[in-house]
Structure formats: C-alpha cells, structure tokens
PDB file of C-alpha atoms in Angstrom:
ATOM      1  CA  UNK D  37       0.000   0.000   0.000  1.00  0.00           C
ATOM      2  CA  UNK D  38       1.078   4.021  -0.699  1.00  0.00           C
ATOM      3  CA  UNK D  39       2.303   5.467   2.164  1.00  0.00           C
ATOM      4  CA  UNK D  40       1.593   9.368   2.442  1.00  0.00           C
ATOM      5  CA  UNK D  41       3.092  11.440  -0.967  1.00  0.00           C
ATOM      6  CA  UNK D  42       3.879  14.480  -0.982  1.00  0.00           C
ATOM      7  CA  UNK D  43       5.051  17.038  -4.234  1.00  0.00           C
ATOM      8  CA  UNK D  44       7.316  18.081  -4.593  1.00  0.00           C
ATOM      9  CA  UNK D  45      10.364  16.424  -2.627  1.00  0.00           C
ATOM     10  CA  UNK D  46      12.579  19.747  -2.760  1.00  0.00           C
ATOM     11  CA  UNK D  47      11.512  23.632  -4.120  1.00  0.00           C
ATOM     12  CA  UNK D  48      13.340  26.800  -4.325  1.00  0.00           C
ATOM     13  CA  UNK D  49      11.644  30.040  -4.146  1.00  0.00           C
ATOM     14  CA  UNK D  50      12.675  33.591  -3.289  1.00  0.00           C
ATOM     15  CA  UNK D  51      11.725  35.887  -1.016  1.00  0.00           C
ATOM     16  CA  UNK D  52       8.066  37.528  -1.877  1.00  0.00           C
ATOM     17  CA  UNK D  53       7.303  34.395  -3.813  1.00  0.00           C
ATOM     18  CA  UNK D  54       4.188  32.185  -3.566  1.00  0.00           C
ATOM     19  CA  UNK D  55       4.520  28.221  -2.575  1.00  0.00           C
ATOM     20  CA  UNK D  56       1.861  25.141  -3.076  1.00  0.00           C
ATOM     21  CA  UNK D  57       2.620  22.066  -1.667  1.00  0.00           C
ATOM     22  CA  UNK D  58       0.883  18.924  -2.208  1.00  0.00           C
ATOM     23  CA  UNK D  59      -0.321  16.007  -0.220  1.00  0.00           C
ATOM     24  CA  UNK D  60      -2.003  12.478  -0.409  1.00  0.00           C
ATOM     25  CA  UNK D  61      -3.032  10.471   2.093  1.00  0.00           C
ATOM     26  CA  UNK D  62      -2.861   6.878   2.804  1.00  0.00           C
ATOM     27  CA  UNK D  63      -6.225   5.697   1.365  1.00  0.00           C
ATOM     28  CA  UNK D  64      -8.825   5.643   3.695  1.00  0.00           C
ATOM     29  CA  UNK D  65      -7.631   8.137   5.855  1.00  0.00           C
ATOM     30  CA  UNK D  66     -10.025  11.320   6.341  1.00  0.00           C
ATOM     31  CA  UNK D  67      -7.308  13.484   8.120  1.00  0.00           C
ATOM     32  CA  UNK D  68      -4.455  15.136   7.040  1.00  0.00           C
ATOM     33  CA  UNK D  69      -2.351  17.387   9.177  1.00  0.00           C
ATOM     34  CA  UNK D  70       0.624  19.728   8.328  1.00  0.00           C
ATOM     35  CA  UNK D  71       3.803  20.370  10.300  1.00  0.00           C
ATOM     36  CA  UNK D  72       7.172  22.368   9.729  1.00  0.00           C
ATOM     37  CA  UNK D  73      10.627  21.425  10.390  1.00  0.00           C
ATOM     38  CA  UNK D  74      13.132  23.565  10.996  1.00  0.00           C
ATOM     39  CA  UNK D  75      16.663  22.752  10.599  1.00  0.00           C
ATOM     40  CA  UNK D  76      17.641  21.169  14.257  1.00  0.00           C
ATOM     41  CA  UNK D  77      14.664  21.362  15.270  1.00  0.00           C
ATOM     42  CA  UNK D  78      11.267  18.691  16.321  1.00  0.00           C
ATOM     43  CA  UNK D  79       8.378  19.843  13.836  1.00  0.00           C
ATOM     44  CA  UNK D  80       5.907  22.311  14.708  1.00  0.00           C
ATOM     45  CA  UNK D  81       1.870  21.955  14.066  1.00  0.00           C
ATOM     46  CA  UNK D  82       0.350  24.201  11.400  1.00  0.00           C
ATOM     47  CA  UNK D  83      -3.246  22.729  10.061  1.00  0.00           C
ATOM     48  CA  UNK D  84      -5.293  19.569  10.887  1.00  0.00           C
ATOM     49  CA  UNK D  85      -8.204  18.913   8.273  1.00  0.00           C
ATOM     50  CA  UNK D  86     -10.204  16.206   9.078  1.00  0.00           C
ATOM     51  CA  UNK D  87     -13.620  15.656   6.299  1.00  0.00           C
ATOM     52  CA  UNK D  88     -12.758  18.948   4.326  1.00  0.00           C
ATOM     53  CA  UNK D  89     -13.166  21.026   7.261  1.00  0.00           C
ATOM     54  CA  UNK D  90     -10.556  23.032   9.625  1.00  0.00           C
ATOM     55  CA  UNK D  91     -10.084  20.915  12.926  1.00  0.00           C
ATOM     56  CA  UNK D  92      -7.149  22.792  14.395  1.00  0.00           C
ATOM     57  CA  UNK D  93      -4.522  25.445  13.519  1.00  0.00           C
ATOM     58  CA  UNK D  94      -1.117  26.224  15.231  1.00  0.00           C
ATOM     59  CA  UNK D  95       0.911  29.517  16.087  1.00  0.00           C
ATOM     60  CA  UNK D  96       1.150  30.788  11.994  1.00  0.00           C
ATOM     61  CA  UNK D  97       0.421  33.827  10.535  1.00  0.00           C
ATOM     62  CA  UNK D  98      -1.938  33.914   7.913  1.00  0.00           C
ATOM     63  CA  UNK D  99       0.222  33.512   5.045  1.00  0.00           C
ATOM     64  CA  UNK D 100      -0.034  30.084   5.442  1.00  0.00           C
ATOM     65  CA  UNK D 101      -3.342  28.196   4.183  1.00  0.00           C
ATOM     66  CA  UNK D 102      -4.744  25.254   3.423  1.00  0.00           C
ATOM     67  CA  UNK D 103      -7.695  23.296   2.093  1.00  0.00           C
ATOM     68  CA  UNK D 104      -8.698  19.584   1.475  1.00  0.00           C
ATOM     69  CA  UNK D 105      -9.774  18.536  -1.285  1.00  0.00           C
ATOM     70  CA  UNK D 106     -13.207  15.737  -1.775  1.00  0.00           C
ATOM     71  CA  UNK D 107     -11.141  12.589  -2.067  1.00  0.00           C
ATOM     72  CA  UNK D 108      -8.840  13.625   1.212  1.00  0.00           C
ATOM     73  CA  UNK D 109      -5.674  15.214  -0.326  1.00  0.00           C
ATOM     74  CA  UNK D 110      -4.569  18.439   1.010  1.00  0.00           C
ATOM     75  CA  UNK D 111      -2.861  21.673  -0.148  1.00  0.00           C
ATOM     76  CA  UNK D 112      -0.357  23.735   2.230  1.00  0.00           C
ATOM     77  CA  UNK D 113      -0.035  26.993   0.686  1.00  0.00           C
ATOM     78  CA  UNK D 114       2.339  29.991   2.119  1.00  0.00           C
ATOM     79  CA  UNK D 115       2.174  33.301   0.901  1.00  0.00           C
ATOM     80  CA  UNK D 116       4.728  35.993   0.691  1.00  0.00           C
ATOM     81  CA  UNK D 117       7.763  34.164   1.289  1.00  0.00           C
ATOM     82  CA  UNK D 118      10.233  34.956   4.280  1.00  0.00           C
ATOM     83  CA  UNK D 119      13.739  33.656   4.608  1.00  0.00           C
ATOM     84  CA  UNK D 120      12.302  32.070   7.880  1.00  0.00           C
ATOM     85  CA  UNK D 121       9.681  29.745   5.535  1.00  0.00           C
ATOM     86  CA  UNK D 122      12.931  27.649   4.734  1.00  0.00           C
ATOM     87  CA  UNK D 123      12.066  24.357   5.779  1.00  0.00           C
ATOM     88  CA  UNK D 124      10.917  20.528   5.799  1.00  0.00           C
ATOM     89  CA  UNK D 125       7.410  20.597   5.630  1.00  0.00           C
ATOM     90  CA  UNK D 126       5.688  17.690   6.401  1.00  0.00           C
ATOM     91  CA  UNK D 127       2.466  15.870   5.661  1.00  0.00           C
ATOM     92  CA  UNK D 128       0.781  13.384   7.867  1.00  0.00           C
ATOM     93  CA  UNK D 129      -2.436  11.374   7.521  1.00  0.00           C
ATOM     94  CA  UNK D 130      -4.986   9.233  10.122  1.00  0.00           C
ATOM     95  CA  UNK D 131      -8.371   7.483   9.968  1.00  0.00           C
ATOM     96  CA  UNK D 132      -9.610   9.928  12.631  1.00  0.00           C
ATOM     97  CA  UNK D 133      -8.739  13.302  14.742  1.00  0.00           C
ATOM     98  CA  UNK D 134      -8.535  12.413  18.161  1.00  0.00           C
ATOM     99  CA  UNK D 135      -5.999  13.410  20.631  1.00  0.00           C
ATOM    100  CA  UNK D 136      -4.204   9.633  20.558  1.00  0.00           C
ATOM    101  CA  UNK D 137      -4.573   9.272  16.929  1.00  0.00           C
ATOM    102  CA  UNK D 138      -1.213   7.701  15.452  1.00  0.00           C
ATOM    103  CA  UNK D 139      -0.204   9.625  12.469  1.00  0.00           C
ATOM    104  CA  UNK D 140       1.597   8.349   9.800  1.00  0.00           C
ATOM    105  CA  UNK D 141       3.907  11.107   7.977  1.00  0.00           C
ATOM    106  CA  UNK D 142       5.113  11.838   4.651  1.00  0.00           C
ATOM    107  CA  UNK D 143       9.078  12.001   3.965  1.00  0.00           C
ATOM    108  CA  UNK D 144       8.629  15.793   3.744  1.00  0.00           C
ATOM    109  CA  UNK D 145       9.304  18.599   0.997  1.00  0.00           C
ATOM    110  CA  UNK D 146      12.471  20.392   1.686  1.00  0.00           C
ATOM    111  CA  UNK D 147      11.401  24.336   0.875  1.00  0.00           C
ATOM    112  CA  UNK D 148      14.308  26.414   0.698  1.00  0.00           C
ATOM    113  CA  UNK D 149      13.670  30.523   0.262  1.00  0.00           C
ATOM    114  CA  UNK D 150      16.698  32.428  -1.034  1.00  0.00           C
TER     115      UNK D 150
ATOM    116  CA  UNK P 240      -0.556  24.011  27.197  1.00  0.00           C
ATOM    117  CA  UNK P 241       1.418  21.238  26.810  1.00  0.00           C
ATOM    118  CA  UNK P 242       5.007  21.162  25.939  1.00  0.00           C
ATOM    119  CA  UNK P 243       8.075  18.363  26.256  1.00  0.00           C
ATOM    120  CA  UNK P 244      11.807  18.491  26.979  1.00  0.00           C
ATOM    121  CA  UNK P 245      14.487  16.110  26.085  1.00  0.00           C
ATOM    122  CA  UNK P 246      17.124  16.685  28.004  1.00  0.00           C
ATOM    123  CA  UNK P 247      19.924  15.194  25.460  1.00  0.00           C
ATOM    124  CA  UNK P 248      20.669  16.710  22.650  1.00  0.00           C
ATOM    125  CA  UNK P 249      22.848  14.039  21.493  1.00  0.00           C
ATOM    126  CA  UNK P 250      23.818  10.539  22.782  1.00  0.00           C
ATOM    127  CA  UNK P 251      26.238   7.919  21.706  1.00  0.00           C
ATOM    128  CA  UNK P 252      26.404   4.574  22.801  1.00  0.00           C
ATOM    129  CA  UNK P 253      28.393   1.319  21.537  1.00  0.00           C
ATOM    130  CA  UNK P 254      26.246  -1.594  19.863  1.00  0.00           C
ATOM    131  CA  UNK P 255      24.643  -4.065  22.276  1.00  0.00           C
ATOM    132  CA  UNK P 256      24.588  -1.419  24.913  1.00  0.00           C
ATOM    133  CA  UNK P 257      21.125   0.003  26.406  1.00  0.00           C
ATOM    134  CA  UNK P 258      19.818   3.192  25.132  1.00  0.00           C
ATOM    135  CA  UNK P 259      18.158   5.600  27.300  1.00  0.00           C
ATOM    136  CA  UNK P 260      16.834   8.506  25.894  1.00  0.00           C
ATOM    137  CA  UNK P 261      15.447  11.154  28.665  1.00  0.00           C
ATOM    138  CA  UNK P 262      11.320  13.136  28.094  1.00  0.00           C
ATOM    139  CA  UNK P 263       9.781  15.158  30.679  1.00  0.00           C
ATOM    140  CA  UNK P 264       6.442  16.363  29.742  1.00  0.00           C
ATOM    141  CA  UNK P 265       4.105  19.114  30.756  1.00  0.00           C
ATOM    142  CA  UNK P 266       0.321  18.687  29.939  1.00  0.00           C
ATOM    143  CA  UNK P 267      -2.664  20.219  31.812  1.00  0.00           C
ATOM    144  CA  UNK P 268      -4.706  17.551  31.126  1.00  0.00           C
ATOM    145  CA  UNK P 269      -4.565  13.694  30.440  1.00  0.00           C
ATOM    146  CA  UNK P 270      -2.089  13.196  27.736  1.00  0.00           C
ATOM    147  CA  UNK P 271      -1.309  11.309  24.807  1.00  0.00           C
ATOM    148  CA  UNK P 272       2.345  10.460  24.691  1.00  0.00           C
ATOM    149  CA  UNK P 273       4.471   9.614  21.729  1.00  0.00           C
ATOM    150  CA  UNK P 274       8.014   8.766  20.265  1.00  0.00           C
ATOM    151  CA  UNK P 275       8.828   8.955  16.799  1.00  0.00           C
ATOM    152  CA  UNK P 276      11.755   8.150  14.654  1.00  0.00           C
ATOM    153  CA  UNK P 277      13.447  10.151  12.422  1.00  0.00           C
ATOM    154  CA  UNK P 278      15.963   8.406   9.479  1.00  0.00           C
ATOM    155  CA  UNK P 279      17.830  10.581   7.289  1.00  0.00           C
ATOM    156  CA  UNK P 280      15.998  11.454   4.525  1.00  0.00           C
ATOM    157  CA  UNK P 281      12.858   9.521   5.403  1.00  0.00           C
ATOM    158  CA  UNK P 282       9.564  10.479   7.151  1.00  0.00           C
ATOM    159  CA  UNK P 283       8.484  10.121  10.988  1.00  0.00           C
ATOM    160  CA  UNK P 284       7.714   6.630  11.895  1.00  0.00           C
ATOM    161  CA  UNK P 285       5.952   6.214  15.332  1.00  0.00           C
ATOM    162  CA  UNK P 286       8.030   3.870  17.155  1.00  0.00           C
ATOM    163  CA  UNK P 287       5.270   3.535  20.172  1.00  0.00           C
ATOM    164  CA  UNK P 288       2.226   5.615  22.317  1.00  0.00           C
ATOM    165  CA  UNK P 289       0.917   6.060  25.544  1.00  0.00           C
ATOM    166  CA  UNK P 290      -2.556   6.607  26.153  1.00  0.00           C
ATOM    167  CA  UNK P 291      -3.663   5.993  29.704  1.00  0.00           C
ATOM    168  CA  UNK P 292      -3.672   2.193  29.761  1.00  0.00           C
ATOM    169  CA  UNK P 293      -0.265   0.276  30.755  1.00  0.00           C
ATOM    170  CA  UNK P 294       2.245   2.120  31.970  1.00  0.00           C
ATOM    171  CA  UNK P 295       4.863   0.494  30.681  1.00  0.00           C
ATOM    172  CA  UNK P 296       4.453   0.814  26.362  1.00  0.00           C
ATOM    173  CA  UNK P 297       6.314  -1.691  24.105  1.00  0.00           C
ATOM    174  CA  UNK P 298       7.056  -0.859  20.599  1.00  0.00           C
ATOM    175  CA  UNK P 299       8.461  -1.358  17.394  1.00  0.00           C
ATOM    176  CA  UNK P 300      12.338  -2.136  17.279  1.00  0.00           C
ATOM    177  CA  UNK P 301      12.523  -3.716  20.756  1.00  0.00           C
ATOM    178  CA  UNK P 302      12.172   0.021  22.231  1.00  0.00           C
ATOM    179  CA  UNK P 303       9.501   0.590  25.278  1.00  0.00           C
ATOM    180  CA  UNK P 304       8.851   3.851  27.550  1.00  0.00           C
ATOM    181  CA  UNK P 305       7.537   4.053  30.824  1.00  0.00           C
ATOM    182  CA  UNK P 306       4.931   6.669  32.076  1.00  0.00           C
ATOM    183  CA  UNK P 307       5.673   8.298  35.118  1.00  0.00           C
ATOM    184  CA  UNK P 308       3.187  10.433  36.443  1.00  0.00           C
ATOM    185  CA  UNK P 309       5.251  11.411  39.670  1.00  0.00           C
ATOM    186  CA  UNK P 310       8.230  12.440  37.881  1.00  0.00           C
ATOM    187  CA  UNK P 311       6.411  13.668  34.642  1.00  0.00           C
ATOM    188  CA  UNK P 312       8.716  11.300  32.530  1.00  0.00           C
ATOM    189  CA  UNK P 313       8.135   9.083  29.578  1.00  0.00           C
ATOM    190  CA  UNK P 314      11.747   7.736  29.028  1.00  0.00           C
ATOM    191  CA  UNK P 315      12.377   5.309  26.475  1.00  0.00           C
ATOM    192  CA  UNK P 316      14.654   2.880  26.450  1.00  0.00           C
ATOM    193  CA  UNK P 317      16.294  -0.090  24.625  1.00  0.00           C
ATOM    194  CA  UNK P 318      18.561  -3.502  25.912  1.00  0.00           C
ATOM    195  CA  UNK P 319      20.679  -3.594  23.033  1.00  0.00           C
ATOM    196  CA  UNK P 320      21.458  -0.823  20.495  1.00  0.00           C
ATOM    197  CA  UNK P 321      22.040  -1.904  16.729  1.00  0.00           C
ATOM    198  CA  UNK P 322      23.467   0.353  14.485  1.00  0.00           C
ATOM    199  CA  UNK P 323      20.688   0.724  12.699  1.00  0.00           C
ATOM    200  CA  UNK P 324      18.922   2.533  15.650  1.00  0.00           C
ATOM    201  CA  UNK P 325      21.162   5.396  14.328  1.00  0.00           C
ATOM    202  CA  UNK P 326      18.892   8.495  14.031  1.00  0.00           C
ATOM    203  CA  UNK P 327      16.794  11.536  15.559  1.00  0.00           C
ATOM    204  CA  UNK P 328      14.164  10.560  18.139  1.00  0.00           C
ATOM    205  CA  UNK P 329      11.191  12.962  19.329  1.00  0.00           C
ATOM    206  CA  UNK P 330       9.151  12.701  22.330  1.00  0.00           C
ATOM    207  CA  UNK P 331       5.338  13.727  21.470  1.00  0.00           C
ATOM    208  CA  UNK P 332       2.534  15.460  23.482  1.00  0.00           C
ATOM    209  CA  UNK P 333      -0.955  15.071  22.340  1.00  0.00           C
ATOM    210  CA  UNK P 334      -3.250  17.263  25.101  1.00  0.00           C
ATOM    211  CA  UNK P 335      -6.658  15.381  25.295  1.00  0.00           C
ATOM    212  CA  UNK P 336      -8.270  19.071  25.630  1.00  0.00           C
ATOM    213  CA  UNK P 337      -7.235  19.659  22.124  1.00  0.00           C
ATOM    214  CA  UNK P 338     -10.936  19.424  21.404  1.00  0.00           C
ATOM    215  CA  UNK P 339     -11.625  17.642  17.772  1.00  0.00           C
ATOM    216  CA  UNK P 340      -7.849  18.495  17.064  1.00  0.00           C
ATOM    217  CA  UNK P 341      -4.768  16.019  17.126  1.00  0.00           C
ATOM    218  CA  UNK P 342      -2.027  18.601  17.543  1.00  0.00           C
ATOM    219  CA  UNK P 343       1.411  17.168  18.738  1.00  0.00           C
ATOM    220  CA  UNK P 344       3.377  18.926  20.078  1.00  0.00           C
ATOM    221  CA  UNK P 345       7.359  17.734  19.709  1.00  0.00           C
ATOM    222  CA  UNK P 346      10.286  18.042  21.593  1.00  0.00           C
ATOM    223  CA  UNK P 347      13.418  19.198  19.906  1.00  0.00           C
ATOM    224  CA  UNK P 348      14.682  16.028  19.534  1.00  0.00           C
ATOM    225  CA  UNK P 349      17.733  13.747  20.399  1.00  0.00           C
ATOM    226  CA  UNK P 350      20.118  12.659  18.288  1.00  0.00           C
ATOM    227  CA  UNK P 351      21.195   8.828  18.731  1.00  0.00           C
ATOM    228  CA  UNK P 352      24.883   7.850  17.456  1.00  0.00           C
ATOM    229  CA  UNK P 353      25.638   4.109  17.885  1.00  0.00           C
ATOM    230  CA  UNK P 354      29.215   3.262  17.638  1.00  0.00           C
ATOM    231  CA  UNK P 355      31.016  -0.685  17.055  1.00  0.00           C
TER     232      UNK P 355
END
C-alpha cells in the first residue's frame, strides 16, 4: 500500500514568492495534518483537516493556508515568502482526529527561500 | 498548554549497549504520549504511544517507555542498540483538551549515534 506522498520532494523560491505544496493520504484516511521542520529542530503543528473542514490550527500567521480537497488530499499553501519559511514541511495522515490518533507522515518537501 | 523536553541533545552509545533517551512532559490535562523516529531522509515513523492504559508501552524495534506520572517522565529505552537505531528521536505530546484536534506537540529532539 502508498504510504503518504507528498510534491514536490525539494523547491526553491525567493523571497516575496508564492509556494503550493501537495499532499495524499494513505487511502482511507479522512485526516491530514501539516507540520514544519526547521533545521535542528522537532516539527511544529500548522493545520489539521479532518472531512474537508478546519479541525485545528497552530501559532502561523496567515500567510499560510490550506484546504482539502473531496477525495482527502490536502494543499499547504504559504504566501509571501520569508527567509524564515525555509524548511521541511511535512504531511501526515490518520483514519480519525482524536488526541491519541497515530499519524503516519510523509518524507517531507524540503522548501528552501533564497 | 502542553510542551516536552528532552534533556539530550545528542547521545552515543556502543552496539549491544542500552539506550536511554530522557522526556519530561508538561500537559494540563490527560495526555497522549508519543516517540517517533526520524531516518535521514525519510519520514516520521511512530516507534510507540501512551494513552492511559499500561504504563509500561512496548514498541516497534525492541524500544519501550515508561509513564511516570510522579516524575512527569516518559523515558524510552532499549537492551541492546544496533546500528541501525542510528537516528533523531522525538518525544510527542498530544493534550486530550485539544478538542476535535490532534495537535502534537514535539520536543526538539535527540540525536542517537551508535558506535562498534
């Protein structure tokens, strides 16, 4: 089975730019959830969709947006770039949206801003 | 809110040693505890959870944790490295007041080095 993909594997963008990343899920998951990387660091929590709608949304500004789409993918889009947007973003995917859920996570795009 | 520290950065051990890696957590509810594994290059893999049953959690590569309420700890541990246990390792906080959300929250990681 197709673990969670996500498009592209690497970007480069500069600063002021406009960035879409993409994500499936594993099939027959409903949730998708977004996280960022930063170099050195553990990832931080952006967006949690769960059945097209918003479930939860972490400490971003509002550059960064996303949606899900009817058959459970999910776009991660950040406006504006900043030199601070360089990073591994990450995709992850469960049947549910519970606290205790285990997620299972995509191997990342790498975004680099110059 | 809920937050968790690993108190190594970095540890190295020599294969068919025990691993200890060291979480404290901070939760103002009943939490959800995790650790995940990091490979180079590859995505997150849960390697086990807590969730208010045993206290003692087995997982995945011969690794287990122990929740401590008393001490707020949820250390994990391994008998034997192998050097394939080689890579970054993040204790997880899921607050069970998240509402509808699963938000995790992740410590900043420590790196494991295993050594012949």
């Amino acid at each position: 089975d197709a673990g969670v993909t996500q498009s592209p594997t690497h970007l480069i963008k500069t600063r002021g730019q406009h960035v879409t990343l993409r994500c499936s899920p594993i099939s027959g998951h409903k949730s998708v959830s977004w996280y960022q990387q930063v170099l050195g660091q553990g990832p931080q929590f952006i967006f949690q969709y769960y059945e097209k709608e918003e479930r939860g949304r972490g400490n971003f500004p509002d550059r960064f947006s996303a949606r899900q789409f009817p058959n459970y993918s999910s776009e991660l889009n950040v406006n504006a770039l900043l030199l601070g947007d360089s990073a591994l973003y990450l995709c992850a995917s469960s049947f549910f949206h519970s606290s205790n859920e285990k997620l299972f996570f995509g191997s990342g795009t790498q975004l680099s801003v110059l | 809110a809920q937050s968790v520290t690993q108190l190594d950065s970095h540890v190295s051990v020599s294969e068919g040693t025990p691993v200890l890696l060291r979480c404290n957590y901070s939760s103002s509810y009943s939490p959800s505890l995790f650790w995940y594994v990091q490979h180079p290059n590859k995505g997150l893999q849960l390697l086990l959870k807590y969730t208010s049953a045993a206290t003692l959690v087995k997982g995945i590569n011969g690794f287990e944790a122990e929740f401590k309420k008393s001490e707020t700890s949820f250390h994990l541990t391994k008998p034997s490295a192998h050097m394939s246990d080689a890579a970054e390792y993040f204790c997880v906080v899921s607050d069970s007041n998240t509402g509808t959300a699963s938000k995790l929250t992740f410590g900043t990681g420590t790196r494991l080095q295993v050594t012949l």
